[in-house]
CSV table of C-alpha atoms in Angstrom, one decimal:
chain,number,residue,atom,x,y,z
A,1,MET,CA,6.5,51.5,137.5
A,2,TYR,CA,7.0,52.2,133.5
A,3,ASP,CA,9.7,53.2,131.6
A,4,HIS,CA,8.3,55.2,129.1
A,5,ILE,CA,4.8,55.7,127.3
A,6,GLY,CA,4.6,56.9,123.4
A,7,LEU,CA,1.7,58.5,122.4
A,8,ARG,CA,1.0,59.5,118.6
A,9,VAL,CA,0.2,63.0,118.2
A,10,GLY,CA,-1.4,64.8,115.4
A,11,ASN,CA,0.0,68.5,116.1
A,12,LEU,CA,3.4,68.4,117.5
A,13,ASP,CA,3.1,72.2,118.2
A,14,ALA,CA,0.0,72.1,119.8
A,15,SER,CA,0.9,68.7,121.8
A,16,VAL,CA,4.4,69.9,122.9
A,17,ARG,CA,2.7,73.7,124.2
A,18,PHE,CA,0.2,71.7,126.2
A,19,TYR,CA,2.6,68.8,127.6
A,20,THR,CA,4.9,71.8,128.4
A,21,ALA,CA,2.6,74.2,130.3
A,22,ALA,CA,0.4,71.0,131.8
A,23,LEU,CA,3.8,68.8,132.9
A,24,ALA,CA,5.5,72.3,134.3
A,25,PRO,CA,3.8,72.1,138.1
A,26,LEU,CA,4.5,68.5,138.5
A,27,GLY,CA,8.1,69.2,137.7
A,28,PHE,CA,8.8,67.5,133.9
A,29,VAL,CA,10.1,69.5,131.3
A,30,LEU,CA,10.5,69.3,128.0
A,31,CYS,CA,13.7,67.3,127.4
A,32,SER,CA,14.0,66.2,123.4
A,33,ARG,CA,12.8,67.9,120.7
A,34,ASP,CA,13.0,67.7,116.7
A,35,ASP,CA,10.7,67.6,113.5
A,36,SER,CA,9.0,64.0,114.4
A,37,GLY,CA,8.4,64.1,118.2
A,38,ALA,CA,9.1,65.2,121.6
A,39,GLY,CA,9.9,63.9,125.6
A,40,PHE,CA,9.1,65.0,128.5
A,41,GLY,CA,10.1,63.9,131.8
A,42,PRO,CA,12.4,64.9,134.6
A,43,LYS,CA,15.2,66.6,133.3
A,44,ASP,CA,17.9,64.8,130.8
A,45,GLN,CA,15.3,61.7,131.6
A,46,PRO,CA,11.9,62.1,129.0
A,47,ALA,CA,9.4,59.1,129.8
A,48,LEU,CA,6.6,60.5,127.3
A,49,TRP,CA,7.4,60.7,124.0
A,50,LEU,CA,5.1,62.2,121.6
A,51,HIS,CA,5.4,60.8,118.0
A,52,LEU,CA,4.3,63.3,115.2
A,53,HIS,CA,1.3,60.9,113.5
A,54,LYS,CA,-0.4,62.1,110.1
A,55,GLY,CA,-2.4,58.4,109.9
A,56,ALA,CA,-6.2,58.3,111.2
A,57,ALA,CA,-6.5,59.3,114.9
A,58,GLY,CA,-6.7,56.1,118.0
A,59,THR,CA,-9.0,55.8,120.5
A,60,GLY,CA,-7.2,57.7,122.8
A,61,ALA,CA,-5.2,56.9,125.6
A,62,HIS,CA,-4.6,57.3,129.4
A,63,VAL,CA,-2.1,58.8,130.7
A,64,ALA,CA,-1.7,59.2,134.8
A,65,PHE,CA,1.3,61.5,136.1
A,66,ARG,CA,1.6,61.3,140.0
A,67,ALA,CA,1.9,65.0,141.5
A,68,ALA,CA,3.4,65.7,144.7
A,69,ASP,CA,0.4,68.0,146.1
A,70,HIS,CA,-3.2,69.0,145.3
A,71,ALA,CA,-1.6,72.8,144.6
A,72,ALA,CA,0.3,71.0,141.7
A,73,ILE,CA,-3.1,69.7,140.5
A,74,LYS,CA,-4.7,72.7,140.7
A,75,GLN,CA,-2.2,74.0,138.7
A,76,PHE,CA,-1.5,71.2,135.9
A,77,HIS,CA,-5.5,71.5,135.1
A,78,ALA,CA,-5.6,75.2,135.0
A,79,GLU,CA,-2.4,75.4,132.9
A,80,GLY,CA,-3.2,73.0,131.1
A,81,LEU,CA,-6.9,74.3,130.1
A,82,LYS,CA,-4.7,77.8,129.1
A,83,ALA,CA,-2.9,76.1,126.4
A,84,GLY,CA,-5.7,73.8,125.0
A,85,GLY,CA,-6.9,71.4,126.5
A,86,ARG,CA,-10.2,70.7,127.3
A,87,ASP,CA,-11.8,69.6,130.9
A,88,ASN,CA,-12.6,66.2,131.5
A,89,GLY,CA,-13.1,66.6,135.6
A,90,GLY,CA,-11.5,69.0,137.3
A,91,ALA,CA,-9.2,69.0,140.2
A,92,GLY,CA,-10.9,67.1,143.5
A,93,ALA,CA,-11.4,64.1,145.4
A,94,ARG,CA,-12.5,61.1,144.0
A,95,ALA,CA,-13.2,58.9,147.3
A,96,ASP,CA,-15.2,56.2,144.7
A,97,TYR,CA,-11.5,55.5,143.5
A,98,SER,CA,-10.1,55.3,147.0
A,99,PRO,CA,-10.7,57.6,150.5
A,100,THR,CA,-7.4,59.8,149.9
A,101,TYR,CA,-7.7,60.2,145.7
A,102,TYR,CA,-7.3,63.3,144.5
A,103,ALA,CA,-6.8,64.0,141.2
A,104,ALA,CA,-8.1,66.5,137.7
A,105,PHE,CA,-8.4,64.9,134.1
A,106,LEU,CA,-7.8,67.1,131.1
A,107,ILE,CA,-8.3,65.4,127.1
A,108,ASP,CA,-5.0,66.7,125.1
A,109,PRO,CA,-5.5,67.8,121.4
A,110,ASP,CA,-5.3,64.4,120.2
A,111,GLY,CA,-8.1,63.5,122.7
A,112,ASN,CA,-5.8,61.4,125.1
A,113,ASN,CA,-7.0,61.4,128.8
A,114,VAL,CA,-4.2,63.1,130.7
A,115,GLU,CA,-4.5,62.6,134.5
A,116,ALA,CA,-2.5,64.7,137.7
A,117,VAL,CA,-3.0,62.2,141.1
A,118,CYS,CA,-2.0,62.3,144.5
A,119,THR,CA,-3.0,59.5,147.1
């Protein structure tokens, strides 16, 4: 539904490490990187852009990535935790969202709520 999303990050290295690990199980890779930012998405199609920002931290955003299956969501959560993310809801059903909603949530190094979901 969206073309791309940009997030401001305070530590580009920490954010690249987190998103590289957490997004790999969902089929997304690091497509572009320089001193001021990085882009992730399907190979050669970045859709999530991280921009180095040294100003005050924002209130955080919410980004949800579609996953192929429950196993990919479990791996997203596990790899994201190992790469410096904080737990914000382990992999599991979310019947209050919809009867088939299955997701996991992480807080990235900059306080953004990152979700992997399949329905």
